[in-house]
PDB file of C-alpha atoms in Angstrom:
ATOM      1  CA  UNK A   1     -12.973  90.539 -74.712  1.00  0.00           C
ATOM      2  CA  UNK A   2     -13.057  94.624 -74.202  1.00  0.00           C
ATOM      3  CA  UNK A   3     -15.409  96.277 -76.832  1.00  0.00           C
ATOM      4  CA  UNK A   4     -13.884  98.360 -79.391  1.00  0.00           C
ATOM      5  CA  UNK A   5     -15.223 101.764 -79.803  1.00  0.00           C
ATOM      6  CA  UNK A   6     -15.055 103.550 -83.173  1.00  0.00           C
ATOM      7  CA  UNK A   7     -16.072 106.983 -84.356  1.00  0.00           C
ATOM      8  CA  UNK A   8     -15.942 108.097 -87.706  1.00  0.00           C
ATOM      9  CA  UNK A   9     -15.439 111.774 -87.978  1.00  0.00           C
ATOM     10  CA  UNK A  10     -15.877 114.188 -91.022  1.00  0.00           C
ATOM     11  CA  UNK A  11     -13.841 117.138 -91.300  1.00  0.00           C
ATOM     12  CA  UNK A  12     -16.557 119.020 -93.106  1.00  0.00           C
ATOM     13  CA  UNK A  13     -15.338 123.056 -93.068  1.00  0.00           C
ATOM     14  CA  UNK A  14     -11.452 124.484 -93.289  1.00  0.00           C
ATOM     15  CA  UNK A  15     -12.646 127.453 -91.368  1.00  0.00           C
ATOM     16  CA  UNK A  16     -10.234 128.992 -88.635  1.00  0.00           C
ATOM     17  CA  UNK A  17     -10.868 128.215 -85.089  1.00  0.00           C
ATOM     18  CA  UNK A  18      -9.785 130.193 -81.765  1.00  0.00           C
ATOM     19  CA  UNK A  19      -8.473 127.601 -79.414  1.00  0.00           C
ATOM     20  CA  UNK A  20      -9.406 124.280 -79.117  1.00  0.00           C
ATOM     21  CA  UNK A  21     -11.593 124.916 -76.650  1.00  0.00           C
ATOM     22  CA  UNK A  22     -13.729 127.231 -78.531  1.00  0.00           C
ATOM     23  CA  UNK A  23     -16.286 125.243 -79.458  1.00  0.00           C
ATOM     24  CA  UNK A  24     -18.674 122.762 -77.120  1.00  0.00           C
ATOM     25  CA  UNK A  25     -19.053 119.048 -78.858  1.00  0.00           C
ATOM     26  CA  UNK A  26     -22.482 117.924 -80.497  1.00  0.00           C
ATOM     27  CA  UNK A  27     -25.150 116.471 -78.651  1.00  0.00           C
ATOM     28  CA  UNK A  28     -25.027 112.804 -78.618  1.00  0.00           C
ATOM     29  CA  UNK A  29     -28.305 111.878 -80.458  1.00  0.00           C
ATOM     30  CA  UNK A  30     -27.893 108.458 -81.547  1.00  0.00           C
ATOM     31  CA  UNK A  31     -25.249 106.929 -83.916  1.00  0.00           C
ATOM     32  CA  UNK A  32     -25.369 109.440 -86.710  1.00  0.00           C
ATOM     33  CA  UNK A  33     -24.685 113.057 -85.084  1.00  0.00           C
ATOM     34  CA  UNK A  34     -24.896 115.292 -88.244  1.00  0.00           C
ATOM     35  CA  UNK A  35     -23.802 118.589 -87.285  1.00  0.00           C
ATOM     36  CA  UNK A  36     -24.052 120.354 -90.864  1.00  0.00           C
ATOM     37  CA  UNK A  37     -26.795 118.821 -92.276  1.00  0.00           C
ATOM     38  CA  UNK A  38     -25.218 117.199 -94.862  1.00  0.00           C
ATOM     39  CA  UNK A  39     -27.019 113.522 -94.393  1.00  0.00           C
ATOM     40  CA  UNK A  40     -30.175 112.938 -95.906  1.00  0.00           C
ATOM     41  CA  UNK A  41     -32.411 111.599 -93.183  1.00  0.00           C
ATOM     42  CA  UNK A  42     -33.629 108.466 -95.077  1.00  0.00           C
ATOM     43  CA  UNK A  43     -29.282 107.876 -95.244  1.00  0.00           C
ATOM     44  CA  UNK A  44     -28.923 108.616 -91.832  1.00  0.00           C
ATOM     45  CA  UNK A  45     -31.713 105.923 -90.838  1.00  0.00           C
ATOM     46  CA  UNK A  46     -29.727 103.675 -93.036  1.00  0.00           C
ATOM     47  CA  UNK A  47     -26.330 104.123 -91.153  1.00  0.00           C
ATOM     48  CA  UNK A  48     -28.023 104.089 -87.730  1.00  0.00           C
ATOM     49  CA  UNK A  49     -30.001 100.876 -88.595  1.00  0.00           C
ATOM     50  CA  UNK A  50     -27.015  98.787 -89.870  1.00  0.00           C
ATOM     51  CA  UNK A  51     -24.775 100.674 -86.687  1.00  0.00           C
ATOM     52  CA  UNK A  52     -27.931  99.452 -84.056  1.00  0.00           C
ATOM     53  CA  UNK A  53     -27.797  95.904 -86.248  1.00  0.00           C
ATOM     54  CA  UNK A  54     -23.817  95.912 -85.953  1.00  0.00           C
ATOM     55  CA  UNK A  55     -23.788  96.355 -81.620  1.00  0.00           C
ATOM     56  CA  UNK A  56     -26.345  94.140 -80.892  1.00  0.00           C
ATOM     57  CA  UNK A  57     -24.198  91.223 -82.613  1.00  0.00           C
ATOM     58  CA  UNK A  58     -21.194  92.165 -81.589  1.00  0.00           C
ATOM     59  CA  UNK A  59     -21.613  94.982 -78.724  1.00  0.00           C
ATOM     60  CA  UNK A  60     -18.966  97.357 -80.370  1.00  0.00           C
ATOM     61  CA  UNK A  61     -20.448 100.847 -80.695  1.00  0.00           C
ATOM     62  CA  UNK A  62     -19.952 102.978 -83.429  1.00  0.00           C
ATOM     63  CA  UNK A  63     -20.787 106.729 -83.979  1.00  0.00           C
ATOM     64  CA  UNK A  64     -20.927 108.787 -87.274  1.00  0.00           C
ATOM     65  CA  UNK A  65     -19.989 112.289 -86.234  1.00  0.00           C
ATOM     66  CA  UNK A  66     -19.840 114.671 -89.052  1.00  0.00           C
ATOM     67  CA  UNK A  67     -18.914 118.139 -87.684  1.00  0.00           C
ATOM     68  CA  UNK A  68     -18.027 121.446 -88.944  1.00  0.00           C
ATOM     69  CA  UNK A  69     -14.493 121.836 -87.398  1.00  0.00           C
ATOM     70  CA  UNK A  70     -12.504 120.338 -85.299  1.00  0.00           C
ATOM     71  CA  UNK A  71     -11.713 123.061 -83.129  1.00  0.00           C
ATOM     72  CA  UNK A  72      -8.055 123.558 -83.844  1.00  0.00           C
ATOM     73  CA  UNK A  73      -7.077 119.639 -82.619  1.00  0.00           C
ATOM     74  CA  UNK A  74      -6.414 116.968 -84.590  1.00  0.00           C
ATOM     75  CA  UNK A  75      -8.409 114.101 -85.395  1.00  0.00           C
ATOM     76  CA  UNK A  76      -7.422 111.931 -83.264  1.00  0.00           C
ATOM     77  CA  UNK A  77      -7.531 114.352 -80.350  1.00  0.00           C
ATOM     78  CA  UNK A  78     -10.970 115.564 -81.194  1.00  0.00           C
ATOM     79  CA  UNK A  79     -12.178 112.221 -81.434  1.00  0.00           C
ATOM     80  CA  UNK A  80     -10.729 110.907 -77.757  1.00  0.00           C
ATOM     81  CA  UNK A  81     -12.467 113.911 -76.773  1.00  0.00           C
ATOM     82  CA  UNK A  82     -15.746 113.796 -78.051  1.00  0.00           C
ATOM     83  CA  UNK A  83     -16.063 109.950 -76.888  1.00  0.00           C
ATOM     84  CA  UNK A  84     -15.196 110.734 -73.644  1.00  0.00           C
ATOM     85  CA  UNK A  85     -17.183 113.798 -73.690  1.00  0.00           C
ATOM     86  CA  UNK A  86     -20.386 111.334 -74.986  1.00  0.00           C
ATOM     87  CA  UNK A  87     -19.490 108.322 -72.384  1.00  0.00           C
ATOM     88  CA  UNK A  88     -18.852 106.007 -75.322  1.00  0.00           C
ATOM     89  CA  UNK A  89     -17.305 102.779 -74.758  1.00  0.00           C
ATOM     90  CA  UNK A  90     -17.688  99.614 -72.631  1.00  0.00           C
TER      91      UNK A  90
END
């Protein structure tokens, strides 16, 4: 059975963006990528704990991505995007 790859993305800012490809993607930096700062770090050991917990038993990798815009595209776009951009999946 394939793995299923998930990323949760937060639309954090409404600000206006130039084209969507204005803006390079976030360093991949484990399974909480917290662009704005707006995870505490003791909740962001939380989420990447139960996330590391959650792929060893089942191999399906999830990413928290919370980013400041999503650079004129829309989610689901963005998200394709920055997976394939990261070299997520199985």
């Amino acid at each position: 059975m394939s793995s299923m790859l998930l990323i949760m993305l937060f639309f954090v800012s409404q600000q206006a963006v130039a084209g969507p490809d204005s803006k390079k993607f976030p360093e991949l930096t484990g399974h909480v990528v917290d662009e704005v700062g707006l995870l505490g770090a003791e909740t962001k050991a939380e989420i990447a704990q139960f996330l590391t917990i959650h792929e060893q038993q089942t191999s399906n990798q999830i990413v928290v991505a919370i980013i400041e815009s999503l650079d004129g595209k829309n989610i689901e776009e963005y998200a394709t995007a920055l997976f394939r951009h990261w070299g997520l999946g199985q």
